[in-house]
PDB file of C-alpha atoms in Angstrom:
ATOM      1  CA  MET O   1       0.000   0.000   0.000  1.00 39.00           C
ATOM      2  CA  LYS O   2       2.691   2.422   1.063  1.00 39.00           C
ATOM      3  CA  LYS O   3       4.341   3.596  -2.115  1.00 42.00           C
ATOM      4  CA  TYR O   4       1.068   3.493  -4.092  1.00 45.00           C
ATOM      5  CA  ILE O   5      -0.936   6.084  -2.143  1.00 44.00           C
ATOM      6  CA  PHE O   6      -0.655   8.801  -4.780  1.00 49.00           C
ATOM      7  CA  ILE O   7      -0.119   6.387  -7.686  1.00 50.00           C
ATOM      8  CA  LEU O   8      -3.541   4.896  -6.934  1.00 50.00           C
ATOM      9  CA  PHE O   9      -5.124   8.327  -7.035  1.00 52.00           C
ATOM     10  CA  LEU O  10      -3.569   8.907 -10.458  1.00 54.00           C
ATOM     11  CA  LEU O  11      -5.231   5.741 -11.740  1.00 48.00           C
ATOM     12  CA  ILE O  12      -8.389   7.754 -12.292  1.00 41.00           C
ATOM     13  CA  PHE O  13      -6.573   9.652 -15.042  1.00 39.00           C
ATOM     14  CA  THR O  14      -6.390   6.409 -17.077  1.00 36.00           C
ATOM     15  CA  ILE O  15      -9.317   5.049 -18.327  1.00 31.00           C
ATOM     16  CA  SER O  16     -14.823  -7.418 -21.493  1.00 29.00           C
ATOM     17  CA  HIS O  17     -17.519  -5.924 -23.143  1.00 29.00           C
ATOM     18  CA  SER O  18     -17.714  -6.044 -26.932  1.00 29.00           C
ATOM     19  CA  GLN O  19     -17.493  -2.288 -27.473  1.00 37.00           C
ATOM     20  CA  THR O  20     -14.551   0.061 -27.089  1.00 41.00           C
ATOM     21  CA  VAL O  21     -15.443   3.739 -27.317  1.00 45.00           C
ATOM     22  CA  LYS O  22     -13.320   6.064 -29.438  1.00 47.00           C
ATOM     23  CA  LEU O  23     -12.887   9.492 -27.924  1.00 53.00           C
ATOM     24  CA  ASP O  24     -12.818  12.755 -29.828  1.00 52.00           C
ATOM     25  CA  ALA O  25      -9.345  14.144 -30.401  1.00 46.00           C
ATOM     26  CA  VAL O  26     -10.342  17.491 -28.929  1.00 48.00           C
ATOM     27  CA  ASN O  27     -13.410  19.418 -27.836  1.00 45.00           C
ATOM     28  CA  SER O  28     -13.842  21.738 -30.802  1.00 41.00           C
ATOM     29  CA  GLU O  29     -16.199  24.025 -28.889  1.00 49.00           C
ATOM     30  CA  LYS O  30     -13.425  24.805 -26.389  1.00 62.00           C
ATOM     31  CA  LYS O  31     -15.858  24.508 -23.489  1.00 83.00           C
ATOM     32  CA  PHE O  32     -13.524  22.959 -20.987  1.00 94.00           C
ATOM     33  CA  ALA O  33     -14.718  20.933 -18.016  1.00 96.00           C
ATOM     34  CA  PHE O  34     -12.051  22.749 -15.987  1.00 97.00           C
ATOM     35  CA  GLN O  35     -10.303  26.101 -15.925  1.00 97.00           C
ATOM     36  CA  GLY O  36      -7.295  27.888 -14.529  1.00 98.00           C
ATOM     37  CA  GLY O  37      -7.802  28.340 -10.798  1.00 98.00           C
ATOM     38  CA  GLU O  38      -9.460  24.969 -10.209  1.00 98.00           C
ATOM     39  CA  TRP O  39      -8.159  23.260  -7.054  1.00 98.00           C
ATOM     40  CA  LEU O  40      -9.192  19.869  -5.703  1.00 96.00           C
ATOM     41  CA  LYS O  41      -8.173  18.211  -2.439  1.00 94.00           C
ATOM     42  CA  PHE O  42      -8.599  14.514  -1.639  1.00 93.00           C
ATOM     43  CA  ARG O  43      -8.338  12.656   1.657  1.00 90.00           C
ATOM     44  CA  MET O  44      -6.860   9.159   1.656  1.00 85.00           C
ATOM     45  CA  SER O  45      -7.810   6.510   4.203  1.00 84.00           C
ATOM     46  CA  TYR O  46      -6.508   2.982   4.701  1.00 76.00           C
ATOM     47  CA  SER O  47      -8.908   0.114   5.461  1.00 68.00           C
ATOM     48  CA  ASN O  48     -11.538   2.691   6.582  1.00 67.00           C
ATOM     49  CA  PHE O  49      -9.552   2.975   9.807  1.00 67.00           C
ATOM     50  CA  PHE O  50      -7.028   5.823   9.682  1.00 72.00           C
ATOM     51  CA  ASN O  51      -5.959   8.679   7.449  1.00 79.00           C
ATOM     52  CA  ALA O  52      -3.209   7.763   4.993  1.00 74.00           C
ATOM     53  CA  GLY O  53      -2.608  11.174   3.452  1.00 83.00           C
ATOM     54  CA  PHE O  54      -3.852  13.992   1.274  1.00 87.00           C
ATOM     55  CA  SER O  55      -3.463  14.873  -2.386  1.00 89.00           C
ATOM     56  CA  THR O  56      -4.224  18.065  -4.279  1.00 93.00           C
ATOM     57  CA  ILE O  57      -4.507  18.953  -7.959  1.00 94.00           C
ATOM     58  CA  GLU O  58      -4.340  22.533  -9.179  1.00 97.00           C
ATOM     59  CA  VAL O  59      -4.861  23.996 -12.678  1.00 98.00           C
ATOM     60  CA  ARG O  60      -3.028  27.123 -13.816  1.00 98.00           C
ATOM     61  CA  ASP O  61      -3.095  29.016 -17.112  1.00 98.00           C
ATOM     62  CA  THR O  62       0.191  29.292 -19.001  1.00 98.00           C
ATOM     63  CA  GLU O  63       1.560  29.310 -22.554  1.00 97.00           C
ATOM     64  CA  ASN O  64       4.322  27.710 -24.588  1.00 96.00           C
ATOM     65  CA  SER O  65       5.766  29.019 -27.849  1.00 93.00           C
ATOM     66  CA  GLY O  66       2.864  31.440 -28.137  1.00 95.00           C
ATOM     67  CA  LYS O  67       0.249  28.705 -27.612  1.00 96.00           C
ATOM     68  CA  GLU O  68      -2.223  28.786 -24.717  1.00 97.00           C
ATOM     69  CA  ALA O  69      -1.773  25.932 -22.281  1.00 98.00           C
ATOM     70  CA  PHE O  70      -2.645  24.569 -18.853  1.00 98.00           C
ATOM     71  CA  HIS O  71      -0.114  23.814 -16.123  1.00 98.00           C
ATOM     72  CA  ILE O  72      -1.512  21.101 -13.844  1.00 97.00           C
ATOM     73  CA  ILE O  73       0.159  20.326 -10.528  1.00 96.00           C
ATOM     74  CA  GLY O  74      -0.585  17.201  -8.500  1.00 93.00           C
ATOM     75  CA  LYS O  75       0.896  16.708  -5.039  1.00 91.00           C
ATOM     76  CA  GLY O  76       0.557  13.820  -2.604  1.00 86.00           C
ATOM     77  CA  LYS O  77       1.653  13.625   1.019  1.00 81.00           C
ATOM     78  CA  SER O  78       1.288  10.963   3.703  1.00 75.00           C
ATOM     79  CA  THR O  79       0.091  11.937   7.173  1.00 73.00           C
ATOM     80  CA  GLY O  80      -0.369  10.469  10.638  1.00 66.00           C
ATOM     81  CA  ILE O  81       0.672   6.876  11.317  1.00 63.00           C
ATOM     82  CA  VAL O  82       1.478   6.206   7.654  1.00 61.00           C
ATOM     83  CA  SER O  83       3.852   9.179   7.586  1.00 62.00           C
ATOM     84  CA  LEU O  84       5.623   7.907  10.685  1.00 59.00           C
ATOM     85  CA  LEU O  85       6.093   4.455   9.175  1.00 63.00           C
ATOM     86  CA  PHE O  86       6.561   5.417   5.550  1.00 67.00           C
ATOM     87  CA  LYS O  87       6.859   9.061   4.540  1.00 73.00           C
ATOM     88  CA  VAL O  88       5.499   9.952   1.104  1.00 77.00           C
ATOM     89  CA  LYS O  89       5.993  13.237  -0.732  1.00 83.00           C
ATOM     90  CA  ASP O  90       5.079  13.199  -4.445  1.00 88.00           C
ATOM     91  CA  ASP O  91       5.056  15.956  -7.048  1.00 93.00           C
ATOM     92  CA  TYR O  92       3.545  15.366 -10.491  1.00 93.00           C
ATOM     93  CA  GLN O  93       3.176  18.144 -13.074  1.00 96.00           C
ATOM     94  CA  THR O  94       1.960  18.232 -16.653  1.00 97.00           C
ATOM     95  CA  PHE O  95       1.764  20.988 -19.249  1.00 98.00           C
ATOM     96  CA  ILE O  96      -0.917  20.558 -21.935  1.00 98.00           C
ATOM     97  CA  TYR O  97      -1.911  22.657 -24.933  1.00 97.00           C
ATOM     98  CA  LYS O  98      -5.456  24.010 -24.729  1.00 96.00           C
ATOM     99  CA  GLU O  99      -6.034  23.448 -28.447  1.00 94.00           C
ATOM    100  CA  THR O 100      -5.375  19.697 -28.393  1.00 94.00           C
ATOM    101  CA  LEU O 101      -5.216  18.770 -24.680  1.00 95.00           C
ATOM    102  CA  LYS O 102      -1.972  16.944 -25.470  1.00 96.00           C
ATOM    103  CA  PRO O 103       0.976  17.151 -23.052  1.00 97.00           C
ATOM    104  CA  TYR O 104       4.245  18.760 -24.079  1.00 98.00           C
ATOM    105  CA  ARG O 105       6.048  18.379 -20.748  1.00 98.00           C
ATOM    106  CA  PHE O 106       5.706  16.105 -17.723  1.00 97.00           C
ATOM    107  CA  ILE O 107       7.521  16.232 -14.373  1.00 96.00           C
ATOM    108  CA  ARG O 108       7.679  13.476 -11.781  1.00 94.00           C
ATOM    109  CA  LYS O 109       9.486  14.060  -8.472  1.00 93.00           C
ATOM    110  CA  ILE O 110       8.781  11.529  -5.748  1.00 86.00           C
ATOM    111  CA  ASP O 111      10.151  10.520  -2.377  1.00 84.00           C
ATOM    112  CA  GLU O 112       8.415   7.445  -1.000  1.00 74.00           C
ATOM    113  CA  GLY O 113      10.165   6.093   2.060  1.00 74.00           C
ATOM    114  CA  GLY O 114      13.564   6.891   0.569  1.00 78.00           C
ATOM    115  CA  TYR O 115      12.628   5.590  -2.891  1.00 80.00           C
ATOM    116  CA  THR O 116      13.131   8.634  -5.105  1.00 89.00           C
ATOM    117  CA  LYS O 117      12.642   9.599  -8.741  1.00 90.00           C
ATOM    118  CA  ASP O 118      13.303  12.903 -10.488  1.00 95.00           C
ATOM    119  CA  LYS O 119      12.337  12.743 -14.160  1.00 95.00           C
ATOM    120  CA  GLU O 120      11.219  15.214 -16.800  1.00 97.00           C
ATOM    121  CA  ILE O 121       9.649  14.212 -20.109  1.00 97.00           C
ATOM    122  CA  THR O 122       9.385  16.409 -23.213  1.00 97.00           C
ATOM    123  CA  PHE O 123       6.922  15.261 -25.878  1.00 97.00           C
ATOM    124  CA  ASP O 124       8.094  16.142 -29.406  1.00 97.00           C
ATOM    125  CA  TYR O 125       5.236  15.545 -31.822  1.00 95.00           C
ATOM    126  CA  ASN O 126       7.290  16.548 -34.866  1.00 95.00           C
ATOM    127  CA  THR O 127       9.755  13.707 -34.355  1.00 96.00           C
ATOM    128  CA  LYS O 128       7.207  11.509 -32.506  1.00 96.00           C
ATOM    129  CA  GLN O 129       9.558  11.059 -29.582  1.00 97.00           C
ATOM    130  CA  ALA O 130       9.384  11.326 -25.823  1.00 97.00           C
ATOM    131  CA  ILE O 131      12.647  12.679 -24.448  1.00 97.00           C
ATOM    132  CA  VAL O 132      13.131  11.415 -20.890  1.00 97.00           C
ATOM    133  CA  LYS O 133      15.626  13.272 -18.717  1.00 97.00           C
ATOM    134  CA  ASN O 134      16.585  11.465 -15.519  1.00 96.00           C
ATOM    135  CA  ASN O 135      17.873  14.194 -13.221  1.00 95.00           C
ATOM    136  CA  LYS O 136      18.841  11.678 -10.553  1.00 93.00           C
ATOM    137  CA  LYS O 137      21.129   9.702 -12.864  1.00 94.00           C
ATOM    138  CA  ASN O 138      21.939  12.594 -15.214  1.00 96.00           C
ATOM    139  CA  THR O 139      20.863  10.619 -18.292  1.00 96.00           C
ATOM    140  CA  GLU O 140      18.650  11.331 -21.299  1.00 97.00           C
ATOM    141  CA  THR O 141      16.854   8.773 -23.459  1.00 97.00           C
ATOM    142  CA  LYS O 142      14.440   8.961 -26.402  1.00 97.00           C
ATOM    143  CA  HIS O 143      11.395   6.765 -26.968  1.00 97.00           C
ATOM    144  CA  PRO O 144       8.856   6.511 -29.833  1.00 96.00           C
ATOM    145  CA  ILE O 145       5.332   7.850 -29.248  1.00 95.00           C
ATOM    146  CA  ASN O 146       2.176   8.335 -31.292  1.00 93.00           C
ATOM    147  CA  ASP O 147       0.017  11.437 -31.803  1.00 91.00           C
ATOM    148  CA  GLU O 148      -2.583  10.342 -29.227  1.00 91.00           C
ATOM    149  CA  ILE O 149      -0.208   9.924 -26.286  1.00 94.00           C
ATOM    150  CA  GLN O 150      -1.010  11.182 -22.797  1.00 94.00           C
ATOM    151  CA  ASP O 151       0.901  11.137 -19.518  1.00 93.00           C
ATOM    152  CA  MET O 152      -0.318  10.071 -16.073  1.00 88.00           C
ATOM    153  CA  LEU O 153      -1.687  13.481 -15.156  1.00 91.00           C
ATOM    154  CA  SER O 154      -2.825  14.841 -18.527  1.00 94.00           C
ATOM    155  CA  SER O 155      -5.025  11.758 -19.033  1.00 90.00           C
ATOM    156  CA  LEU O 156      -7.543  12.847 -16.401  1.00 89.00           C
ATOM    157  CA  TYR O 157      -8.035  16.274 -17.932  1.00 93.00           C
ATOM    158  CA  TYR O 158      -8.276  14.877 -21.443  1.00 92.00           C
ATOM    159  CA  LEU O 159     -10.941  12.414 -20.296  1.00 89.00           C
ATOM    160  CA  ARG O 160     -12.825  15.016 -18.278  1.00 92.00           C
ATOM    161  CA  ASN O 161     -13.358  16.976 -21.476  1.00 93.00           C
ATOM    162  CA  GLN O 162     -15.070  14.066 -23.250  1.00 88.00           C
ATOM    163  CA  LYS O 163     -18.801  13.274 -23.402  1.00 85.00           C
ATOM    164  CA  LEU O 164     -18.622  10.443 -20.898  1.00 82.00           C
ATOM    165  CA  ASN O 165     -22.344  10.505 -20.090  1.00 76.00           C
ATOM    166  CA  ASN O 166     -23.070   9.092 -23.578  1.00 83.00           C
ATOM    167  CA  LEU O 167     -21.542   5.741 -22.608  1.00 90.00           C
ATOM    168  CA  ASN O 168     -23.513   2.514 -22.276  1.00 93.00           C
ATOM    169  CA  VAL O 169     -22.987   0.164 -19.354  1.00 95.00           C
ATOM    170  CA  GLY O 170     -20.093  -2.160 -20.208  1.00 92.00           C
ATOM    171  CA  ASP O 171     -18.423   0.209 -22.677  1.00 93.00           C
ATOM    172  CA  GLU O 172     -14.661   0.508 -22.376  1.00 89.00           C
ATOM    173  CA  ILE O 173     -12.414   3.494 -22.916  1.00 88.00           C
ATOM    174  CA  GLU O 174      -8.836   2.905 -24.000  1.00 87.00           C
ATOM    175  CA  LEU O 175      -6.133   5.510 -23.717  1.00 86.00           C
ATOM    176  CA  PRO O 176      -2.429   5.248 -24.625  1.00 90.00           C
ATOM    177  CA  MET O 177      -0.304   6.542 -21.751  1.00 90.00           C
ATOM    178  CA  PHE O 178       3.450   7.072 -21.626  1.00 92.00           C
ATOM    179  CA  PHE O 179       4.757   5.907 -18.264  1.00 84.00           C
ATOM    180  CA  ASP O 180       8.091   4.484 -17.101  1.00 79.00           C
ATOM    181  CA  GLN O 181       9.630   4.995 -20.535  1.00 86.00           C
ATOM    182  CA  GLU O 182       7.042   3.028 -22.489  1.00 87.00           C
ATOM    183  CA  ILE O 183       3.457   3.212 -23.735  1.00 90.00           C
ATOM    184  CA  HIS O 184       0.740   1.463 -21.735  1.00 84.00           C
ATOM    185  CA  ASN O 185      -2.796   0.973 -23.059  1.00 83.00           C
ATOM    186  CA  PHE O 186      -4.995   1.569 -20.035  1.00 77.00           C
ATOM    187  CA  LYS O 187      -8.640   0.572 -20.018  1.00 81.00           C
ATOM    188  CA  LEU O 188     -11.551   1.916 -18.039  1.00 85.00           C
ATOM    189  CA  GLN O 189     -14.946   0.199 -18.052  1.00 88.00           C
ATOM    190  CA  PHE O 190     -18.187   2.146 -17.525  1.00 93.00           C
ATOM    191  CA  LEU O 191     -20.337   0.559 -14.794  1.00 94.00           C
ATOM    192  CA  GLY O 192     -23.271   2.979 -14.874  1.00 96.00           C
ATOM    193  CA  THR O 193     -24.687   5.880 -12.852  1.00 96.00           C
ATOM    194  CA  GLU O 194     -25.097   6.120  -9.098  1.00 96.00           C
ATOM    195  CA  VAL O 195     -26.077   8.645  -6.428  1.00 97.00           C
ATOM    196  CA  ILE O 196     -23.394   8.677  -3.725  1.00 96.00           C
ATOM    197  CA  ASN O 197     -23.212  10.364  -0.336  1.00 95.00           C
ATOM    198  CA  THR O 198     -20.312  12.781   0.128  1.00 95.00           C
ATOM    199  CA  LYS O 199     -19.361  15.358   2.764  1.00 94.00           C
ATOM    200  CA  PHE O 200     -21.017  17.932   0.495  1.00 95.00           C
ATOM    201  CA  GLY O 201     -24.290  16.025   0.093  1.00 95.00           C
ATOM    202  CA  LYS O 202     -25.713  13.543  -2.396  1.00 96.00           C
ATOM    203  CA  ILE O 203     -24.214  13.759  -5.886  1.00 97.00           C
ATOM    204  CA  ASN O 204     -25.069  12.073  -9.176  1.00 96.00           C
ATOM    205  CA  SER O 205     -22.014  10.202 -10.389  1.00 96.00           C
ATOM    206  CA  LEU O 206     -20.643   8.137 -13.263  1.00 95.00           C
ATOM    207  CA  THR O 207     -18.966   4.930 -12.091  1.00 94.00           C
ATOM    208  CA  PHE O 208     -15.901   3.397 -13.750  1.00 92.00           C
ATOM    209  CA  ARG O 209     -13.609   0.436 -13.175  1.00 88.00           C
ATOM    210  CA  PRO O 210      -9.985   0.782 -14.298  1.00 81.00           C
ATOM    211  CA  MET O 211      -8.425  -2.520 -15.323  1.00 70.00           C
ATOM    212  CA  VAL O 212      -5.384  -2.924 -13.072  1.00 54.00           C
ATOM    213  CA  GLN O 213      -2.823  -5.681 -12.754  1.00 48.00           C
ATOM    214  CA  ALA O 214      -3.610  -8.167 -10.003  1.00 44.00           C
ATOM    215  CA  GLY O 215      -0.748  -9.341  -7.854  1.00 43.00           C
ATOM    216  CA  ARG O 216       1.532  -7.704  -5.336  1.00 41.00           C
ATOM    217  CA  VAL O 217      -0.478  -4.471  -4.906  1.00 43.00           C
ATOM    218  CA  PHE O 218      -4.059  -5.037  -6.034  1.00 41.00           C
ATOM    219  CA  LYS O 219      -6.160  -7.976  -4.865  1.00 44.00           C
ATOM    220  CA  GLU O 220      -7.559  -8.674  -8.337  1.00 45.00           C
ATOM    221  CA  GLN O 221      -7.881  -7.089 -11.779  1.00 46.00           C
ATOM    222  CA  GLU O 222     -11.231  -5.494 -10.889  1.00 52.00           C
ATOM    223  CA  SER O 223     -10.086  -4.134  -7.530  1.00 69.00           C
ATOM    224  CA  VAL O 224     -10.535  -0.412  -8.228  1.00 82.00           C
ATOM    225  CA  THR O 225     -13.768   1.580  -8.580  1.00 89.00           C
ATOM    226  CA  VAL O 226     -13.925   5.285  -9.439  1.00 91.00           C
ATOM    227  CA  TRP O 227     -16.812   7.764  -9.158  1.00 95.00           C
ATOM    228  CA  ILE O 228     -16.831  11.106 -11.021  1.00 94.00           C
ATOM    229  CA  SER O 229     -19.476  13.828 -10.918  1.00 96.00           C
ATOM    230  CA  ASP O 230     -22.187  13.475 -13.548  1.00 95.00           C
ATOM    231  CA  ASP O 231     -22.141  17.155 -14.470  1.00 94.00           C
ATOM    232  CA  ALA O 232     -20.145  19.506 -16.676  1.00 95.00           C
ATOM    233  CA  ASN O 233     -17.152  19.424 -14.303  1.00 96.00           C
ATOM    234  CA  LYS O 234     -16.625  15.630 -14.242  1.00 95.00           C
ATOM    235  CA  ILE O 235     -14.479  15.882 -11.132  1.00 94.00           C
ATOM    236  CA  PRO O 236     -13.332  12.751  -9.276  1.00 93.00           C
ATOM    237  CA  LEU O 237     -15.460  12.178  -6.175  1.00 95.00           C
ATOM    238  CA  ARG O 238     -14.227   8.879  -4.775  1.00 94.00           C
ATOM    239  CA  ILE O 239     -11.851   5.974  -5.402  1.00 89.00           C
ATOM    240  CA  LYS O 240     -12.012   2.629  -3.611  1.00 86.00           C
ATOM    241  CA  ALA O 241      -9.477  -0.153  -4.044  1.00 80.00           C
ATOM    242  CA  SER O 242      -9.014  -3.603  -2.563  1.00 74.00           C
ATOM    243  CA  LEU O 243      -5.300  -4.152  -2.033  1.00 68.00           C
ATOM    244  CA  ALA O 244      -3.369  -7.344  -1.473  1.00 65.00           C
ATOM    245  CA  VAL O 245      -3.366  -6.261   2.179  1.00 64.00           C
ATOM    246  CA  GLY O 246      -6.238  -4.026   3.336  1.00 69.00           C
ATOM    247  CA  SER O 247      -7.993  -1.391   1.233  1.00 75.00           C
ATOM    248  CA  LEU O 248      -7.464   2.207   0.208  1.00 81.00           C
ATOM    249  CA  ARG O 249     -10.009   4.970  -0.332  1.00 87.00           C
ATOM    250  CA  ALA O 250      -9.790   8.546  -1.594  1.00 89.00           C
ATOM    251  CA  ASP O 251     -12.614  11.078  -1.149  1.00 93.00           C
ATOM    252  CA  LEU O 252     -13.018  14.634  -2.416  1.00 95.00           C
ATOM    253  CA  ASP O 253     -12.401  16.767   0.644  1.00 95.00           C
ATOM    254  CA  ALA O 254     -12.373  20.353  -0.671  1.00 97.00           C
ATOM    255  CA  PHE O 255     -12.584  22.276  -3.942  1.00 97.00           C
ATOM    256  CA  LYS O 256     -12.580  25.761  -5.436  1.00 97.00           C
ATOM    257  CA  GLY O 257     -12.486  27.469  -8.815  1.00 98.00           C
ATOM    258  CA  LEU O 258     -14.749  25.014 -10.665  1.00 97.00           C
ATOM    259  CA  ALA O 259     -15.644  25.967 -14.226  1.00 97.00           C
ATOM    260  CA  HIS O 260     -19.293  24.923 -13.809  1.00 96.00           C
ATOM    261  CA  PRO O 261     -21.891  24.596 -11.032  1.00 95.00           C
ATOM    262  CA  PHE O 262     -21.371  21.620  -8.728  1.00 94.00           C
ATOM    263  CA  ASN O 263     -24.691  19.775  -8.782  1.00 89.00           C
ATOM    264  CA  ILE O 264     -25.493  18.680  -5.239  1.00 89.00           C
ATOM    265  CA  ILE O 265     -28.865  16.990  -4.583  1.00 86.00           C
ATOM    266  CA  PHE O 266     -30.768  18.656  -1.759  1.00 76.00           C
ATOM    267  CA  ASP O 267     -33.516  16.576  -0.157  1.00 69.00           C
ATOM    268  CA  ASN O 268     -36.888  18.260   0.151  1.00 57.00           C
TER     269      ASN O 268
END
């Protein structure tokens, strides 16, 4: 569980029934599900018993080579007993063009109980290469990519801008993601709609199941369930995962700067 606290949260950025849904390359209307100034905070808990940590994701406006872009910053930090036993401090950042929602730069700096990584990836779509700079080892390598590539953090914001409420139960979404110097084809299966109770009230949600690898970390392939708001924001509300030992849960704890109204159901 320890080193996967924030990695698990990032699973929601990745998305067998007979149908695989093809996503649009970009939202041509430029009506984003998010905007600069959006900030989300999530609380992690282990086995529904104690707090494991917090994570935040912030969106900022920026530009690159005269093109408008978003700078998205994700941070994860362990707290309480988990921090005493295994201190986690993760920093993930992505830079994506507003026109295409494709990443042009990705940063990963992590310290998980002394296990550290410090990498920066530049995506060159002209040469179709991902240039990986390992600051820890002072090395640089190049890897082939395709035009549809996403990174761990950009995937969530690309998916949030799709028409996910048009899915049928059992549909799968596939998304190519560049991670650990190679492309992974992640799948997310749509389970349906559900009204869930949150600290903010009852919220209509879309429910998904990322296909993960069973084994040392996850109990089985269908161990993870994700809920996102069934509104124009499509923000993550909750993640639940059965681990090889215990379980892990992440819940939306605070938010600000949403691009659209947050639809909370108020009982009469």
